[in-house]
Amino acid sequence: MAVEVLMPKFGLTMHEGTIQRFFKQAGASIRAGEPLYEVETEKVLYEVEAPASGTLAVTLFGPDDTVECGRVVAVIAEPGEDAGALVAKYRATSISKSGAPPDLRLEPDAPETSASPPPSAGRRAVSPIARKLAGELGVDLDGLIGTGPGGRITREDVERAPRSGSAASSGPAPSGAESEMARARSPSAGTADRAARTIPLRGMRKTIADRMLQSLHQSAQLTISTEADVTAAVELRSRLKRDFDLTYTDLIIHAAARALLRHPRINSRLGAEGIELLTDVNVGVAVALDDGLIVPVIRQASKKSLREIAAESSALGAKAHAGQLKVEDVSGGTFTISNLGGYAIDAFTPILNPGETAILGVGRIIEKPALYGGEITRRSMITLSLTFDHRVVDGAPAAAFLQTIVDIVNFGER
């Protein structure tokens, strides 16, 4: 009996997914558990595995099609089953949202595209926006060298390719006279050498846009900032780095998790019945990707040592850049940290993740003259910015929480 492959639902907030690519063509054989297609959800990229072995009889949607959760995406025919009958069954009811007909090819020996081999064949890491842009510009991804983490091909790599000659010309170069005539006929003559490009607002970028607008419209956000002396934290990191890899973000995560225990109103959410104080302290850390932003979550952070937080933070960051985060890695956060110190930013106004009461913005650490022990001396200073929902907490308690973070970072328990 044929097996229908559905668009999965990876979380309560997921309602649809965007297909990035199929790893198999219609007519190819496939084994249960083998990656069948890649889907971009509101938070992560996910490889959907084949639920059964057999022949991929029909693929009902194509790349960039957005499909509601629970809809049939493909059909797998069992050995000996009439694939032609399956095509007839699904032909009338399955048309992709892009207007293109479903892929109904049935050749058993249909070759698989070299651009999307299964993982066992050593598929190259390519960001979704880079893959889409490469298709628009006619750039061969196989000829590119990725400059992203782990050799991942990024949008910038693709954008550089045409200028470096990677994209093939569609015909002979026009003569000088022809070029002048073409420029004269062009409506943009004299204004730009190339036309503007429109980037579709979809997938991760659309989710960020929707959630940030929702956040600003549905909460009373206020930001307070403080400049703090973190010389002791800088010295502590220098000592501990001899034993394990440690970042300043790890120190902030560790401190914030413990500060949330002392200030439970910050670790809460506003529900239908009132303010819900949460028992779990799950700290999300914003990670910038070349095609968006994602927030992996360190669960039960208040119960973990600094060494454990450093190890988990590093692992989640690596998974984020490799596009390997699972839905469980980015769900359940109760507080978020966004660190822009690596971009030489001193202070900024972070926006709340919907459902959370506060988010901490971390600026760079910079040495500057400061009054310490009654003398002007060189100290390591940092600016911390806390955005909070004024419906849930007032300014004074929020300021006390911010001060607790500073105290723990410098002198708190390890």
mmCIF file of N, CA, C and O in Angstrom, residues 348-384:
data_model
loop_
_atom_site.group_PDB
_atom_site.id
_atom_site.type_symbol
_atom_site.label_atom_id
_atom_site.label_comp_id
_atom_site.label_asym_id
_atom_site.label_seq_id
_atom_site.Cartn_x
_atom_site.Cartn_y
_atom_site.Cartn_z
ATOM 1 N N PHE A 348 22.586 49.034 22.482
ATOM 2 C CA PHE A 348 21.508 48.955 21.500
ATOM 3 C C PHE A 348 20.225 48.598 22.236
ATOM 4 O O PHE A 348 20.239 48.321 23.434
ATOM 5 N N THR A 349 19.116 48.621 21.513
ATOM 6 C CA THR A 349 17.812 48.331 22.106
ATOM 7 C C THR A 349 17.294 47.002 21.561
ATOM 8 O O THR A 349 16.733 46.953 20.464
ATOM 9 N N PRO A 350 17.481 45.912 22.292
ATOM 10 C CA PRO A 350 16.964 44.625 21.818
ATOM 11 C C PRO A 350 15.440 44.580 21.930
ATOM 12 O O PRO A 350 14.846 45.287 22.745
ATOM 13 N N ILE A 351 14.810 43.774 21.080
ATOM 14 C CA ILE A 351 13.356 43.619 21.077
ATOM 15 C C ILE A 351 13.005 42.270 21.696
ATOM 16 O O ILE A 351 13.644 41.256 21.422
ATOM 17 N N LEU A 352 11.977 42.266 22.512
ATOM 18 C CA LEU A 352 11.574 41.053 23.215
ATOM 19 C C LEU A 352 11.187 39.936 22.255
ATOM 20 O O LEU A 352 10.553 40.183 21.218
ATOM 21 N N ASN A 353 11.549 38.714 22.616
ATOM 22 C CA ASN A 353 10.970 37.559 21.955
ATOM 23 C C ASN A 353 9.536 37.443 22.460
ATOM 24 O O ASN A 353 9.307 37.474 23.677
ATOM 25 N N PRO A 354 8.539 37.338 21.582
ATOM 26 C CA PRO A 354 7.157 37.245 22.032
ATOM 27 C C PRO A 354 6.973 36.145 23.079
ATOM 28 O O PRO A 354 7.454 35.029 22.905
ATOM 29 N N GLY A 355 6.302 36.488 24.163
ATOM 30 C CA GLY A 355 6.072 35.524 25.236
ATOM 31 C C GLY A 355 7.050 35.637 26.383
ATOM 32 O O GLY A 355 6.802 35.105 27.468
ATOM 33 N N GLU A 356 8.173 36.323 26.174
ATOM 34 C CA GLU A 356 9.154 36.511 27.238
ATOM 35 C C GLU A 356 9.014 37.897 27.851
ATOM 36 O O GLU A 356 8.488 38.822 27.218
ATOM 37 N N THR A 357 9.496 38.048 29.082
ATOM 38 C CA THR A 357 9.363 39.311 29.797
ATOM 39 C C THR A 357 10.566 40.217 29.599
ATOM 40 O O THR A 357 10.449 41.440 29.683
ATOM 41 N N ALA A 358 11.734 39.644 29.304
ATOM 42 C CA ALA A 358 12.925 40.488 29.189
ATOM 43 C C ALA A 358 13.947 39.880 28.238
ATOM 44 O O ALA A 358 13.950 38.670 27.978
ATOM 45 N N ILE A 359 14.805 40.753 27.718
ATOM 46 C CA ILE A 359 15.930 40.348 26.877
ATOM 47 C C ILE A 359 17.102 41.260 27.212
ATOM 48 O O ILE A 359 16.924 42.465 27.438
ATOM 49 N N LEU A 360 18.292 40.682 27.256
ATOM 50 C CA LEU A 360 19.494 41.432 27.630
ATOM 51 C C LEU A 360 20.369 41.671 26.410
ATOM 52 O O LEU A 360 20.756 40.731 25.710
ATOM 53 N N GLY A 361 20.675 42.938 26.146
ATOM 54 C CA GLY A 361 21.609 43.294 25.081
ATOM 55 C C GLY A 361 22.998 43.535 25.665
ATOM 56 O O GLY A 361 23.146 44.281 26.628
ATOM 57 N N VAL A 362 24.002 42.903 25.074
ATOM 58 C CA VAL A 362 25.375 42.977 25.576
ATOM 59 C C VAL A 362 26.255 43.691 24.563
ATOM 60 O O VAL A 362 26.310 43.294 23.393
ATOM 61 N N GLY A 363 26.921 44.739 24.997
ATOM 62 C CA GLY A 363 27.830 45.470 24.129
ATOM 63 C C GLY A 363 29.266 44.977 24.275
ATOM 64 O O GLY A 363 29.544 44.004 24.964
ATOM 65 N N ARG A 364 30.184 45.672 23.629
ATOM 66 C CA ARG A 364 31.586 45.269 23.669
ATOM 67 C C ARG A 364 32.219 45.630 25.010
ATOM 68 O O ARG A 364 31.766 46.525 25.724
ATOM 69 N N ILE A 365 33.290 44.941 25.324
ATOM 70 C CA ILE A 365 34.112 45.278 26.481
ATOM 71 C C ILE A 365 35.251 46.160 25.992
ATOM 72 O O ILE A 365 35.968 45.798 25.053
ATOM 73 N N ILE A 366 35.405 47.318 26.606
ATOM 74 C CA ILE A 366 36.417 48.264 26.166
ATOM 75 C C ILE A 366 37.152 48.815 27.380
ATOM 76 O O ILE A 366 36.561 49.056 28.434
ATOM 77 N N GLU A 367 38.447 48.953 27.241
ATOM 78 C CA GLU A 367 39.249 49.529 28.325
ATOM 79 C C GLU A 367 39.184 51.056 28.256
ATOM 80 O O GLU A 367 39.346 51.637 27.182
ATOM 81 N N LYS A 368 38.937 51.671 29.412
ATOM 82 C CA LYS A 368 38.870 53.122 29.455
ATOM 83 C C LYS A 368 39.216 53.596 30.869
ATOM 84 O O LYS A 368 39.144 52.815 31.827
ATOM 85 N N PRO A 369 39.589 54.851 31.019
ATOM 86 C CA PRO A 369 39.881 55.385 32.352
ATOM 87 C C PRO A 369 38.596 55.407 33.184
ATOM 88 O O PRO A 369 37.529 55.786 32.711
ATOM 89 N N ALA A 370 38.707 54.977 34.444
ATOM 90 C CA ALA A 370 37.560 54.966 35.342
ATOM 91 C C ALA A 370 38.043 55.162 36.768
ATOM 92 O O ALA A 370 39.209 54.883 37.106
ATOM 93 N N LEU A 371 37.161 55.663 37.618
ATOM 94 C CA LEU A 371 37.480 55.857 39.029
ATOM 95 C C LEU A 371 37.336 54.533 39.757
ATOM 96 O O LEU A 371 36.259 53.924 39.769
ATOM 97 N N TYR A 372 38.429 54.075 40.358
ATOM 98 C CA TYR A 372 38.417 52.800 41.063
ATOM 99 C C TYR A 372 39.325 52.903 42.289
ATOM 100 O O TYR A 372 40.504 53.239 42.168
ATOM 101 N N GLY A 373 38.763 52.632 43.446
ATOM 102 C CA GLY A 373 39.560 52.727 44.682
ATOM 103 C C GLY A 373 40.070 54.126 44.944
ATOM 104 O O GLY A 373 41.153 54.287 45.524
ATOM 105 N N GLY A 374 39.291 55.109 44.503
ATOM 106 C CA GLY A 374 39.680 56.494 44.737
ATOM 107 C C GLY A 374 40.716 57.025 43.763
ATOM 108 O O GLY A 374 41.175 58.163 43.915
ATOM 109 N N GLU A 375 41.047 56.236 42.747
ATOM 110 C CA GLU A 375 42.033 56.662 41.766
ATOM 111 C C GLU A 375 41.515 56.462 40.345
ATOM 112 O O GLU A 375 40.661 55.607 40.105
ATOM 113 N N ILE A 376 42.029 57.268 39.428
ATOM 114 C CA ILE A 376 41.728 57.085 38.009
ATOM 115 C C ILE A 376 42.667 56.019 37.463
ATOM 116 O O ILE A 376 43.893 56.183 37.489
ATOM 117 N N THR A 377 42.091 54.925 36.968
ATOM 118 C CA THR A 377 42.904 53.830 36.461
ATOM 119 C C THR A 377 42.215 53.190 35.261
ATOM 120 O O THR A 377 41.058 53.484 34.965
ATOM 121 N N ARG A 378 42.917 52.327 34.560
ATOM 122 C CA ARG A 378 42.359 51.674 33.383
ATOM 123 C C ARG A 378 41.515 50.478 33.816
ATOM 124 O O ARG A 378 41.993 49.599 34.546
ATOM 125 N N ARG A 379 40.251 50.454 33.359
ATOM 126 C CA ARG A 379 39.331 49.382 33.720
ATOM 127 C C ARG A 379 38.628 48.845 32.464
ATOM 128 O O ARG A 379 38.519 49.534 31.434
ATOM 129 N N SER A 380 38.170 47.635 32.552
ATOM 130 C CA SER A 380 37.397 47.015 31.462
ATOM 131 C C SER A 380 35.923 47.290 31.714
ATOM 132 O O SER A 380 35.360 46.847 32.720
ATOM 133 N N MET A 381 35.293 48.007 30.783
ATOM 134 C CA MET A 381 33.906 48.433 30.955
ATOM 135 C C MET A 381 33.016 47.825 29.873
ATOM 136 O O MET A 381 33.450 47.558 28.757
ATOM 137 N N ILE A 382 31.761 47.617 30.241
ATOM 138 C CA ILE A 382 30.781 47.053 29.311
ATOM 139 C C ILE A 382 29.451 47.755 29.518
ATOM 140 O O ILE A 382 29.141 48.210 30.624
ATOM 141 N N THR A 383 28.657 47.868 28.456
ATOM 142 C CA THR A 383 27.311 48.414 28.564
ATOM 143 C C THR A 383 26.305 47.288 28.379
ATOM 144 O O THR A 383 26.355 46.553 27.382
ATOM 145 N N LEU A 384 25.410 47.129 29.348
ATOM 146 C CA LEU A 384 24.343 46.143 29.292
ATOM 147 C C LEU A 384 23.016 46.867 29.148
ATOM 148 O O LEU A 384 22.743 47.839 29.863
#
